[in-house]
Amino acid sequence: MINPLSITAAHPGSWFLFGISDICDRHHPTLRSTRRESTFHSNKTAMSLLAVTLYALASVADAAAGKRGLVFTPNAEYPQDNKMWPPPASDLTWYYNYGSLPSPAYVNVAQDQFEFVPMMWGVGADPSDTKWLTEVKGVIQDGRNITHALAFNEPDAPNSWGGSNVDPHTAAQAWVANFEPLAKMNVKLGLPAVTGQPAGLDWLKQFLGNCSALVSSGSSQTKNCTFDIIPLHWYDNFAGLASHIGERRALWPDAEIWITEYAYAHQELSPTQQFFNQTVDYFDKETYIGRYSYFGAFRSKNSSVGANAPFLNNAGKLTDLGSWYLGKSATGVNPQSKAFSLAPSGLVAGSVAAFAAVMMTWI
């Protein structure tokens, strides 16, 4: 989705979506009848319901630990936005920036606090060039514990679409030169992140075939290139995403899945938020999903995936999606607004907060 030459630019807890009555039914079926029996039982009910609420929030945070990351696409016009993403301002644990070196904004953030994952965006004129590998080794020598690396951004797509536009054979040559040495250093490797189009899978199969031929050259045995991770990009609905993941799982059942770019692009606010909630819940629960990074860390007016998908409104305020993704509560900020304004979900969040405050007075 991103051409680095042109870069300028949590989940709320499922209980938010169902209402207070449904919380009672789903988590503690006896609460509603118990609440009516006496003042004593009312207090007990309030305490139980508050515990359920707090448990739901804690469960979401625990589930996301280690998985949720940042696709860092900084905008030089708004350097202040960069401070929103790393800990302790958020629950995010890792990031990538389509490049080999840590971003200047986070160069002083410890690797164990906000893990940098290097990526080789595309391939230059000479696929045997190892400049990228040399830079990554330099980062390691400087003291960063690089444990994962990613390859080639949408090589099956043209540059005009944000892809790196690399043919499978050339990509395989660059992989053997730059990534296989990292495998020997115990760095886990992510395959090229092709598009979600059918042609992407064809490209990936051709790449692996070419890669196998290169590493098997001169050997009497067929070898395969080393990889640990299948990165995915997706910008359509949830059903399609689940099917897309299932397809990759069927082909490479032992590989970990990373969703390194995703959003429900160019949709109205409600389906955008619904998709977000479905995906985060799914990713956090499934053990074969190793990590994920939503494509939305920018302002609405700078978005290439629609006005409702980003984490920030036009004034740089966190939207509900942005705040949820960082492990915080809904803000009620409309993605397309220039200042603070309550979106419908913000009203719901406000009601829940008010209800929690009332419960505290009962205890």
mmCIF file of C-alpha atoms in Angstrom:
data_model
loop_
_atom_site.group_PDB
_atom_site.id
_atom_site.type_symbol
_atom_site.label_atom_id
_atom_site.label_comp_id
_atom_site.label_asym_id
_atom_site.label_seq_id
_atom_site.Cartn_x
_atom_site.Cartn_y
_atom_site.Cartn_z
ATOM 1 C CA MET A 1 0.000 0.000 0.000
ATOM 2 C CA ILE A 2 2.858 2.421 0.745
ATOM 3 C CA ASN A 3 5.623 3.658 -1.517
ATOM 4 C CA PRO A 4 8.330 4.982 0.835
ATOM 5 C CA LEU A 5 9.279 7.589 -1.718
ATOM 6 C CA SER A 6 5.859 9.180 -1.305
ATOM 7 C CA ILE A 7 5.351 8.808 2.466
ATOM 8 C CA THR A 8 4.106 12.038 3.985
ATOM 9 C CA ALA A 9 1.665 10.904 5.709
ATOM 10 C CA ALA A 10 -8.503 -1.565 20.815
ATOM 11 C CA HIS A 11 -10.577 -3.037 20.660
ATOM 12 C CA PRO A 12 -13.334 -1.408 22.826
ATOM 13 C CA GLY A 13 -14.229 -4.664 24.481
ATOM 14 C CA SER A 14 -17.067 -6.605 22.919
ATOM 15 C CA TRP A 15 -19.349 -5.600 25.756
ATOM 16 C CA PHE A 16 -19.537 -2.027 24.458
ATOM 17 C CA LEU A 17 -21.474 -3.309 21.466
ATOM 18 C CA PHE A 18 -24.149 -5.286 23.242
ATOM 19 C CA GLY A 19 -25.520 -2.936 25.902
ATOM 20 C CA ILE A 20 -25.726 -3.269 29.657
ATOM 21 C CA SER A 21 -28.529 -5.850 29.690
ATOM 22 C CA ASP A 22 -26.641 -8.135 27.365
ATOM 23 C CA ILE A 23 -23.568 -7.912 29.575
ATOM 24 C CA CYS A 24 -25.654 -9.381 32.379
ATOM 25 C CA ASP A 25 -27.024 -12.174 30.197
ATOM 26 C CA ARG A 26 -23.702 -13.123 28.618
ATOM 27 C CA HIS A 27 -21.401 -12.915 31.621
ATOM 28 C CA HIS A 28 -23.661 -13.501 34.623
ATOM 29 C CA PRO A 29 -27.209 -14.676 33.753
ATOM 30 C CA THR A 30 -28.516 -14.274 37.313
ATOM 31 C CA LEU A 31 -27.615 -10.628 37.765
ATOM 32 C CA ARG A 32 -30.862 -9.063 36.589
ATOM 33 C CA SER A 33 -33.121 -11.071 38.880
ATOM 34 C CA THR A 34 -30.721 -10.814 41.817
ATOM 35 C CA ARG A 35 -30.514 -7.069 41.486
ATOM 36 C CA ARG A 36 -34.203 -6.662 42.340
ATOM 37 C CA GLU A 37 -34.245 -8.707 45.558
ATOM 38 C CA SER A 38 -32.826 -6.299 48.132
ATOM 39 C CA THR A 39 -30.477 -3.442 48.748
ATOM 40 C CA PHE A 40 -27.839 -5.939 49.838
ATOM 41 C CA HIS A 41 -28.173 -7.924 46.658
ATOM 42 C CA SER A 42 -28.239 -4.703 44.630
ATOM 43 C CA ASN A 43 -24.868 -3.775 46.057
ATOM 44 C CA LYS A 44 -23.567 -7.260 45.344
ATOM 45 C CA THR A 45 -24.883 -7.047 41.800
ATOM 46 C CA ALA A 46 -23.249 -3.677 41.223
ATOM 47 C CA MET A 47 -19.940 -5.030 42.433
ATOM 48 C CA SER A 48 -20.260 -8.094 40.209
ATOM 49 C CA LEU A 49 -21.183 -6.070 37.159
ATOM 50 C CA LEU A 50 -18.329 -3.671 37.750
ATOM 51 C CA ALA A 51 -15.979 -6.636 38.085
ATOM 52 C CA VAL A 52 -17.259 -8.022 34.784
ATOM 53 C CA THR A 53 -16.680 -4.656 33.144
ATOM 54 C CA LEU A 54 -13.145 -4.348 34.471
ATOM 55 C CA TYR A 55 -12.420 -7.972 33.609
ATOM 56 C CA ALA A 56 -13.552 -7.412 30.030
ATOM 57 C CA LEU A 57 -11.186 -4.488 29.662
ATOM 58 C CA ALA A 58 -8.301 -6.381 31.242
ATOM 59 C CA SER A 59 -8.925 -9.427 29.056
ATOM 60 C CA VAL A 60 -8.759 -7.344 25.904
ATOM 61 C CA ALA A 61 -5.498 -5.736 26.971
ATOM 62 C CA ASP A 62 -3.976 -9.090 27.942
ATOM 63 C CA ALA A 63 -5.020 -10.745 24.690
ATOM 64 C CA ALA A 64 -3.473 -8.012 22.585
ATOM 65 C CA ALA A 65 -0.179 -8.020 24.478
ATOM 66 C CA GLY A 66 2.679 -8.533 22.077
ATOM 67 C CA LYS A 67 0.565 -8.726 18.933
ATOM 68 C CA ARG A 68 -0.584 -5.215 18.180
ATOM 69 C CA GLY A 69 1.828 -2.985 16.279
ATOM 70 C CA LEU A 70 2.229 0.179 14.250
ATOM 71 C CA VAL A 71 2.559 0.756 10.522
ATOM 72 C CA PHE A 72 4.543 3.966 10.887
ATOM 73 C CA THR A 73 3.851 6.467 8.092
ATOM 74 C CA PRO A 74 4.966 9.819 9.528
ATOM 75 C CA ASN A 75 3.809 13.135 8.157
ATOM 76 C CA ALA A 76 6.456 15.873 8.390
ATOM 77 C CA GLU A 77 3.676 18.446 8.745
ATOM 78 C CA TYR A 78 2.508 16.895 12.036
ATOM 79 C CA PRO A 79 5.549 15.614 13.976
ATOM 80 C CA GLN A 80 3.547 15.868 17.201
ATOM 81 C CA ASP A 81 1.418 12.920 16.063
ATOM 82 C CA ASN A 82 4.424 10.591 16.317
ATOM 83 C CA LYS A 83 4.313 10.765 20.117
ATOM 84 C CA MET A 84 0.905 9.093 20.269
ATOM 85 C CA TRP A 85 1.987 5.635 19.155
ATOM 86 C CA PRO A 86 4.841 4.231 21.302
ATOM 87 C CA PRO A 87 4.624 3.164 24.945
ATOM 88 C CA PRO A 88 3.871 4.413 27.517
ATOM 89 C CA ALA A 89 1.295 6.418 25.546
ATOM 90 C CA SER A 90 -0.152 3.200 24.088
ATOM 91 C CA ASP A 91 -0.267 -0.581 24.399
ATOM 92 C CA LEU A 92 1.536 -1.090 21.076
ATOM 93 C CA THR A 93 4.632 -3.264 21.299
ATOM 94 C CA TRP A 94 6.300 -3.121 17.880
ATOM 95 C CA TYR A 95 6.473 -1.156 14.642
ATOM 96 C CA TYR A 96 7.824 -1.166 11.129
ATOM 97 C CA ASN A 97 8.394 1.714 8.730
ATOM 98 C CA TYR A 98 9.047 -0.052 5.398
ATOM 99 C CA GLY A 99 12.786 0.493 5.884
ATOM 100 C CA SER A 100 15.970 -0.993 7.315
ATOM 101 C CA LEU A 101 16.629 1.571 10.052
ATOM 102 C CA PRO A 102 14.659 2.648 13.135
ATOM 103 C CA SER A 103 12.628 5.815 12.652
ATOM 104 C CA PRO A 104 14.313 8.987 14.002
ATOM 105 C CA ALA A 105 11.212 9.652 16.117
ATOM 106 C CA TYR A 106 11.812 6.409 18.038
ATOM 107 C CA VAL A 107 15.563 5.964 17.837
ATOM 108 C CA ASN A 108 15.860 6.646 21.566
ATOM 109 C CA VAL A 109 13.089 4.213 22.521
ATOM 110 C CA ALA A 110 14.461 0.908 23.791
ATOM 111 C CA GLN A 111 13.955 -2.126 21.565
ATOM 112 C CA ASP A 112 12.365 -4.110 24.389
ATOM 113 C CA GLN A 113 9.789 -1.337 24.841
ATOM 114 C CA PHE A 114 8.897 -0.717 21.208
ATOM 115 C CA GLU A 115 10.361 -3.348 18.926
ATOM 116 C CA PHE A 116 11.571 -2.195 15.520
ATOM 117 C CA VAL A 117 11.097 -4.734 12.714
ATOM 118 C CA PRO A 118 13.163 -3.919 9.602
ATOM 119 C CA MET A 119 11.692 -4.355 6.147
ATOM 120 C CA MET A 120 13.178 -4.448 2.662
ATOM 121 C CA TRP A 121 10.530 -2.515 0.736
ATOM 122 C CA GLY A 122 11.658 -3.371 -2.788
ATOM 123 C CA VAL A 123 14.613 -4.340 -4.959
ATOM 124 C CA GLY A 124 17.007 -1.999 -6.754
ATOM 125 C CA ALA A 125 18.753 -2.448 -10.071
ATOM 126 C CA ASP A 126 21.091 -5.100 -8.662
ATOM 127 C CA PRO A 127 19.219 -7.872 -6.798
ATOM 128 C CA SER A 128 22.500 -9.195 -5.388
ATOM 129 C CA ASP A 129 23.161 -5.888 -3.611
ATOM 130 C CA THR A 130 23.435 -6.472 0.148
ATOM 131 C CA LYS A 131 23.248 -2.866 1.334
ATOM 132 C CA TRP A 132 19.997 -3.605 3.169
ATOM 133 C CA LEU A 133 21.547 -6.587 4.952
ATOM 134 C CA THR A 134 24.569 -4.499 5.928
ATOM 135 C CA GLU A 135 22.300 -1.814 7.409
ATOM 136 C CA VAL A 136 20.309 -4.339 9.424
ATOM 137 C CA LYS A 137 23.496 -5.933 10.716
ATOM 138 C CA GLY A 138 24.632 -2.452 11.705
ATOM 139 C CA VAL A 139 21.443 -1.942 13.706
ATOM 140 C CA ILE A 140 22.120 -5.223 15.496
ATOM 141 C CA GLN A 141 25.726 -4.261 16.177
ATOM 142 C CA ASP A 142 24.499 -0.977 17.640
ATOM 143 C CA GLY A 143 22.687 -2.963 20.303
ATOM 144 C CA ARG A 144 19.159 -3.503 18.972
ATOM 145 C CA ASN A 145 17.942 -7.053 19.324
ATOM 146 C CA ILE A 146 16.453 -7.613 15.868
ATOM 147 C CA THR A 147 14.441 -10.827 16.017
ATOM 148 C CA HIS A 148 12.183 -10.439 12.955
ATOM 149 C CA ALA A 149 12.494 -9.016 9.443
ATOM 150 C CA LEU A 150 9.983 -8.467 6.637
ATOM 151 C CA ALA A 151 10.383 -8.546 2.861
ATOM 152 C CA PHE A 152 9.054 -6.633 -0.139
ATOM 153 C CA ASN A 153 5.897 -4.545 0.015
ATOM 154 C CA GLU A 154 3.237 -5.741 -2.449
ATOM 155 C CA PRO A 155 5.719 -6.828 -5.141
ATOM 156 C CA ASP A 156 2.836 -7.977 -7.334
ATOM 157 C CA ALA A 157 1.487 -4.410 -7.592
ATOM 158 C CA PRO A 158 2.798 -1.484 -9.682
ATOM 159 C CA ASN A 159 4.510 1.515 -8.094
ATOM 160 C CA SER A 160 1.519 3.669 -9.001
ATOM 161 C CA TRP A 161 -0.587 1.565 -6.612
ATOM 162 C CA GLY A 162 2.020 1.687 -3.844
ATOM 163 C CA GLY A 163 3.547 -1.691 -4.674
ATOM 164 C CA SER A 164 7.245 -2.420 -5.120
ATOM 165 C CA ASN A 165 6.644 -4.023 -8.545
ATOM 166 C CA VAL A 166 9.261 -6.785 -8.393
ATOM 167 C CA ASP A 167 9.101 -9.959 -10.469
ATOM 168 C CA PRO A 168 9.344 -13.273 -8.558
ATOM 169 C CA HIS A 169 12.781 -14.243 -9.884
ATOM 170 C CA THR A 170 14.404 -10.898 -9.065
ATOM 171 C CA ALA A 171 12.783 -10.947 -5.626
ATOM 172 C CA ALA A 172 14.146 -14.444 -4.997
ATOM 173 C CA GLN A 173 17.658 -13.283 -5.876
ATOM 174 C CA ALA A 174 17.390 -10.386 -3.429
ATOM 175 C CA TRP A 175 15.976 -12.692 -0.764
ATOM 176 C CA VAL A 176 18.861 -15.153 -1.018
ATOM 177 C CA ALA A 177 21.383 -12.301 -0.810
ATOM 178 C CA ASN A 178 19.767 -10.405 2.081
ATOM 179 C CA PHE A 179 17.464 -12.675 4.070
ATOM 180 C CA GLU A 180 19.023 -16.129 4.119
ATOM 181 C CA PRO A 181 22.059 -14.745 6.012
ATOM 182 C CA LEU A 182 19.692 -13.331 8.650
ATOM 183 C CA ALA A 183 18.103 -16.755 9.066
ATOM 184 C CA LYS A 184 21.538 -18.064 10.060
ATOM 185 C CA MET A 185 21.563 -15.343 12.721
ATOM 186 C CA ASN A 186 18.261 -16.719 14.112
ATOM 187 C CA VAL A 187 16.205 -13.803 12.808
ATOM 188 C CA LYS A 188 12.672 -14.907 11.934
ATOM 189 C CA LEU A 189 11.744 -14.000 8.374
ATOM 190 C CA GLY A 190 8.486 -12.803 6.857
ATOM 191 C CA LEU A 191 7.792 -13.604 3.204
ATOM 192 C CA PRO A 192 6.974 -10.815 0.734
ATOM 193 C CA ALA A 193 3.648 -9.169 1.609
ATOM 194 C CA VAL A 194 1.668 -9.557 -1.600
ATOM 195 C CA THR A 195 -1.683 -7.889 -2.227
ATOM 196 C CA GLY A 196 -4.970 -9.530 -1.339
ATOM 197 C CA GLN A 197 -5.702 -10.111 -5.029
ATOM 198 C CA PRO A 198 -5.646 -13.666 -6.478
ATOM 199 C CA ALA A 199 -2.547 -12.716 -8.463
ATOM 200 C CA GLY A 200 -0.739 -12.189 -5.170
ATOM 201 C CA LEU A 201 -0.852 -15.873 -4.299
ATOM 202 C CA ASP A 202 0.379 -16.828 -7.774
ATOM 203 C CA TRP A 203 3.275 -14.409 -7.358
ATOM 204 C CA LEU A 204 4.159 -15.888 -3.973
ATOM 205 C CA LYS A 205 4.202 -19.448 -5.306
ATOM 206 C CA GLN A 206 6.454 -18.405 -8.181
ATOM 207 C CA PHE A 207 8.742 -16.596 -5.765
ATOM 208 C CA LEU A 208 9.116 -19.679 -3.562
ATOM 209 C CA GLY A 209 9.810 -21.838 -6.609
ATOM 210 C CA ASN A 210 12.507 -19.467 -7.825
ATOM 211 C CA CYS A 211 13.953 -19.192 -4.350
ATOM 212 C CA SER A 212 14.113 -22.964 -3.976
ATOM 213 C CA ALA A 213 15.917 -23.278 -7.312
ATOM 214 C CA LEU A 214 18.514 -20.716 -6.243
ATOM 215 C CA VAL A 215 19.333 -22.254 -2.864
ATOM 216 C CA SER A 216 19.329 -25.754 -4.383
ATOM 217 C CA SER A 217 21.776 -24.837 -7.141
ATOM 218 C CA GLY A 218 24.828 -27.095 -7.048
ATOM 219 C CA SER A 219 23.192 -29.462 -4.572
ATOM 220 C CA SER A 220 21.910 -32.959 -5.215
ATOM 221 C CA GLN A 221 18.969 -32.261 -2.914
ATOM 222 C CA THR A 222 16.100 -29.827 -3.313
ATOM 223 C CA LYS A 223 16.136 -27.124 -0.665
ATOM 224 C CA ASN A 224 13.650 -24.437 0.253
ATOM 225 C CA CYS A 225 14.201 -20.860 1.294
ATOM 226 C CA THR A 226 13.857 -20.160 4.987
ATOM 227 C CA PHE A 227 10.767 -18.362 6.262
ATOM 228 C CA ASP A 228 8.721 -18.274 9.445
ATOM 229 C CA ILE A 229 5.959 -15.742 8.775
ATOM 230 C CA ILE A 230 3.267 -15.167 6.139
ATOM 231 C CA PRO A 231 2.466 -11.421 6.101
ATOM 232 C CA LEU A 232 -0.936 -10.438 4.706
ATOM 233 C CA HIS A 233 -2.512 -7.212 3.443
ATOM 234 C CA TRP A 234 -6.290 -6.793 3.324
ATOM 235 C CA TYR A 235 -8.666 -3.886 2.644
ATOM 236 C CA ASP A 236 -12.048 -5.543 2.187
ATOM 237 C CA ASN A 237 -14.655 -7.114 4.487
ATOM 238 C CA PHE A 238 -14.143 -9.487 7.393
ATOM 239 C CA ALA A 239 -15.499 -12.589 5.661
ATOM 240 C CA GLY A 240 -13.018 -12.106 2.847
ATOM 241 C CA LEU A 241 -10.182 -11.605 5.313
ATOM 242 C CA ALA A 242 -11.020 -14.784 7.220
ATOM 243 C CA SER A 243 -11.142 -16.727 3.950
ATOM 244 C CA HIS A 244 -7.850 -15.185 2.851
ATOM 245 C CA ILE A 245 -6.161 -16.237 6.084
ATOM 246 C CA GLY A 246 -7.647 -19.729 5.809
ATOM 247 C CA GLU A 247 -6.251 -20.103 2.302
ATOM 248 C CA ARG A 248 -2.736 -19.265 3.499
ATOM 249 C CA ARG A 249 -3.097 -21.531 6.514
ATOM 250 C CA ALA A 250 -4.054 -24.452 4.292
ATOM 251 C CA LEU A 251 -0.937 -23.980 2.172
ATOM 252 C CA TRP A 252 1.548 -23.213 4.965
ATOM 253 C CA PRO A 253 0.067 -24.573 8.209
ATOM 254 C CA ASP A 254 3.296 -24.266 10.183
ATOM 255 C CA ALA A 255 3.916 -20.604 9.411
ATOM 256 C CA GLU A 256 2.804 -17.778 11.680
ATOM 257 C CA ILE A 257 0.385 -15.263 10.176
ATOM 258 C CA TRP A 258 1.051 -11.528 10.464
ATOM 259 C CA ILE A 259 -1.502 -9.050 9.119
ATOM 260 C CA THR A 260 0.866 -6.173 8.423
ATOM 261 C CA GLU A 261 -1.607 -3.874 6.640
ATOM 262 C CA TYR A 262 -5.366 -3.956 6.944
ATOM 263 C CA ALA A 263 -8.492 -1.806 7.103
ATOM 264 C CA TYR A 264 -12.001 -1.814 5.663
ATOM 265 C CA ALA A 265 -11.272 0.851 3.102
ATOM 266 C CA HIS A 266 -13.654 3.590 1.941
ATOM 267 C CA GLN A 267 -16.660 2.580 4.060
ATOM 268 C CA GLU A 268 -19.147 4.414 6.248
ATOM 269 C CA LEU A 269 -18.233 4.816 9.918
ATOM 270 C CA SER A 270 -20.459 2.054 11.318
ATOM 271 C CA PRO A 271 -19.206 -0.817 9.100
ATOM 272 C CA THR A 272 -15.659 0.481 9.509
ATOM 273 C CA GLN A 273 -15.907 0.198 13.292
ATOM 274 C CA GLN A 274 -17.713 -3.141 13.117
ATOM 275 C CA PHE A 275 -14.946 -4.559 10.925
ATOM 276 C CA PHE A 276 -12.329 -3.216 13.324
ATOM 277 C CA ASN A 277 -13.995 -4.864 16.318
ATOM 278 C CA GLN A 278 -14.384 -8.197 14.525
ATOM 279 C CA THR A 279 -10.797 -8.310 13.349
ATOM 280 C CA VAL A 280 -9.166 -7.294 16.614
ATOM 281 C CA ASP A 281 -11.204 -9.861 18.525
ATOM 282 C CA TYR A 282 -10.283 -12.531 15.977
ATOM 283 C CA PHE A 283 -6.583 -11.660 15.866
ATOM 284 C CA ASP A 284 -6.232 -11.511 19.634
ATOM 285 C CA LYS A 285 -7.843 -14.922 20.159
ATOM 286 C CA GLU A 286 -6.217 -17.000 17.417
ATOM 287 C CA THR A 287 -2.813 -18.397 18.361
ATOM 288 C CA TYR A 288 -1.676 -18.714 14.737
ATOM 289 C CA ILE A 289 -1.971 -14.934 14.367
ATOM 290 C CA GLY A 290 1.411 -13.761 15.601
ATOM 291 C CA ARG A 291 1.042 -10.017 15.098
ATOM 292 C CA TYR A 292 -1.079 -7.418 13.357
ATOM 293 C CA SER A 293 -0.832 -3.758 12.434
ATOM 294 C CA TYR A 294 -3.829 -1.729 11.318
ATOM 295 C CA PHE A 295 -3.175 0.762 8.524
ATOM 296 C CA GLY A 296 -4.502 3.986 9.997
ATOM 297 C CA ALA A 297 -1.882 5.916 11.982
ATOM 298 C CA PHE A 298 -2.502 9.224 10.220
ATOM 299 C CA ARG A 299 -5.051 12.018 9.948
ATOM 300 C CA SER A 300 -8.295 11.575 8.075
ATOM 301 C CA LYS A 301 -7.450 14.146 5.425
ATOM 302 C CA ASN A 302 -4.224 12.269 4.599
ATOM 303 C CA SER A 303 -5.910 8.887 4.303
ATOM 304 C CA SER A 304 -5.653 6.670 1.239
ATOM 305 C CA VAL A 305 -8.108 4.166 2.742
ATOM 306 C CA GLY A 306 -11.110 6.428 3.273
ATOM 307 C CA ALA A 307 -12.015 9.166 5.725
ATOM 308 C CA ASN A 308 -13.398 6.855 8.431
ATOM 309 C CA ALA A 309 -10.535 4.355 8.701
ATOM 310 C CA PRO A 310 -7.753 6.513 10.269
ATOM 311 C CA PHE A 311 -6.819 6.809 13.922
ATOM 312 C CA LEU A 312 -6.839 10.622 13.895
ATOM 313 C CA ASN A 313 -9.353 13.224 12.803
ATOM 314 C CA ASN A 314 -8.305 16.233 10.751
ATOM 315 C CA ALA A 315 -7.228 18.086 13.906
ATOM 316 C CA GLY A 316 -5.031 15.236 15.129
ATOM 317 C CA LYS A 317 -7.427 13.989 17.824
ATOM 318 C CA LEU A 318 -7.769 10.250 18.396
ATOM 319 C CA THR A 319 -10.919 8.757 16.907
ATOM 320 C CA ASP A 320 -12.699 5.849 18.555
ATOM 321 C CA LEU A 321 -10.716 3.434 16.367
ATOM 322 C CA GLY A 322 -7.445 5.111 17.206
ATOM 323 C CA SER A 323 -8.114 5.153 20.914
ATOM 324 C CA TRP A 324 -9.358 1.554 20.970
ATOM 325 C CA TYR A 325 -6.317 0.376 19.059
ATOM 326 C CA LEU A 326 -4.004 2.026 21.580
ATOM 327 C CA GLY A 327 -5.803 0.259 24.432
ATOM 328 C CA LYS A 328 -7.895 3.210 25.572
ATOM 329 C CA SER A 329 -11.587 4.107 25.797
ATOM 330 C CA ALA A 330 -13.712 5.590 23.027
ATOM 331 C CA THR A 331 -13.230 9.306 22.448
ATOM 332 C CA GLY A 332 -16.384 10.161 20.520
ATOM 333 C CA VAL A 333 -14.285 12.036 17.959
ATOM 334 C CA ASN A 334 -15.704 11.995 14.445
ATOM 335 C CA PRO A 335 -12.934 10.985 12.000
ATOM 336 C CA GLN A 336 -13.901 13.672 9.514
ATOM 337 C CA SER A 337 -14.192 16.532 12.008
ATOM 338 C CA LYS A 338 -11.717 19.393 12.396
ATOM 339 C CA ALA A 339 -12.210 19.484 16.158
ATOM 340 C CA PHE A 340 -13.760 17.417 18.940
ATOM 341 C CA SER A 341 -17.240 16.099 18.213
ATOM 342 C CA LEU A 342 -19.210 13.175 19.561
ATOM 343 C CA ALA A 343 -19.781 10.264 17.232
ATOM 344 C CA PRO A 344 -22.634 7.854 18.085
ATOM 345 C CA SER A 345 -20.183 5.368 19.620
ATOM 346 C CA GLY A 346 -18.886 8.158 21.812
ATOM 347 C CA LEU A 347 -22.355 8.618 23.247
ATOM 348 C CA VAL A 348 -22.512 4.904 24.062
ATOM 349 C CA ALA A 349 -19.095 5.026 25.694
ATOM 350 C CA GLY A 350 -20.156 8.064 27.697
ATOM 351 C CA SER A 351 -23.264 6.257 28.890
ATOM 352 C CA VAL A 352 -21.214 3.252 29.981
ATOM 353 C CA ALA A 353 -18.777 5.507 31.841
ATOM 354 C CA ALA A 354 -21.661 7.250 33.591
ATOM 355 C CA PHE A 355 -23.195 3.904 34.510
ATOM 356 C CA ALA A 356 -19.882 2.742 35.991
ATOM 357 C CA ALA A 357 -19.699 5.943 38.046
ATOM 358 C CA VAL A 358 -23.198 5.322 39.406
ATOM 359 C CA MET A 359 -22.264 1.757 40.324
ATOM 360 C CA MET A 360 -19.327 3.048 42.332
ATOM 361 C CA THR A 361 -21.730 5.070 44.468
ATOM 362 C CA TRP A 362 -23.710 1.894 45.225
ATOM 363 C CA ILE A 363 -20.722 0.017 46.589
#
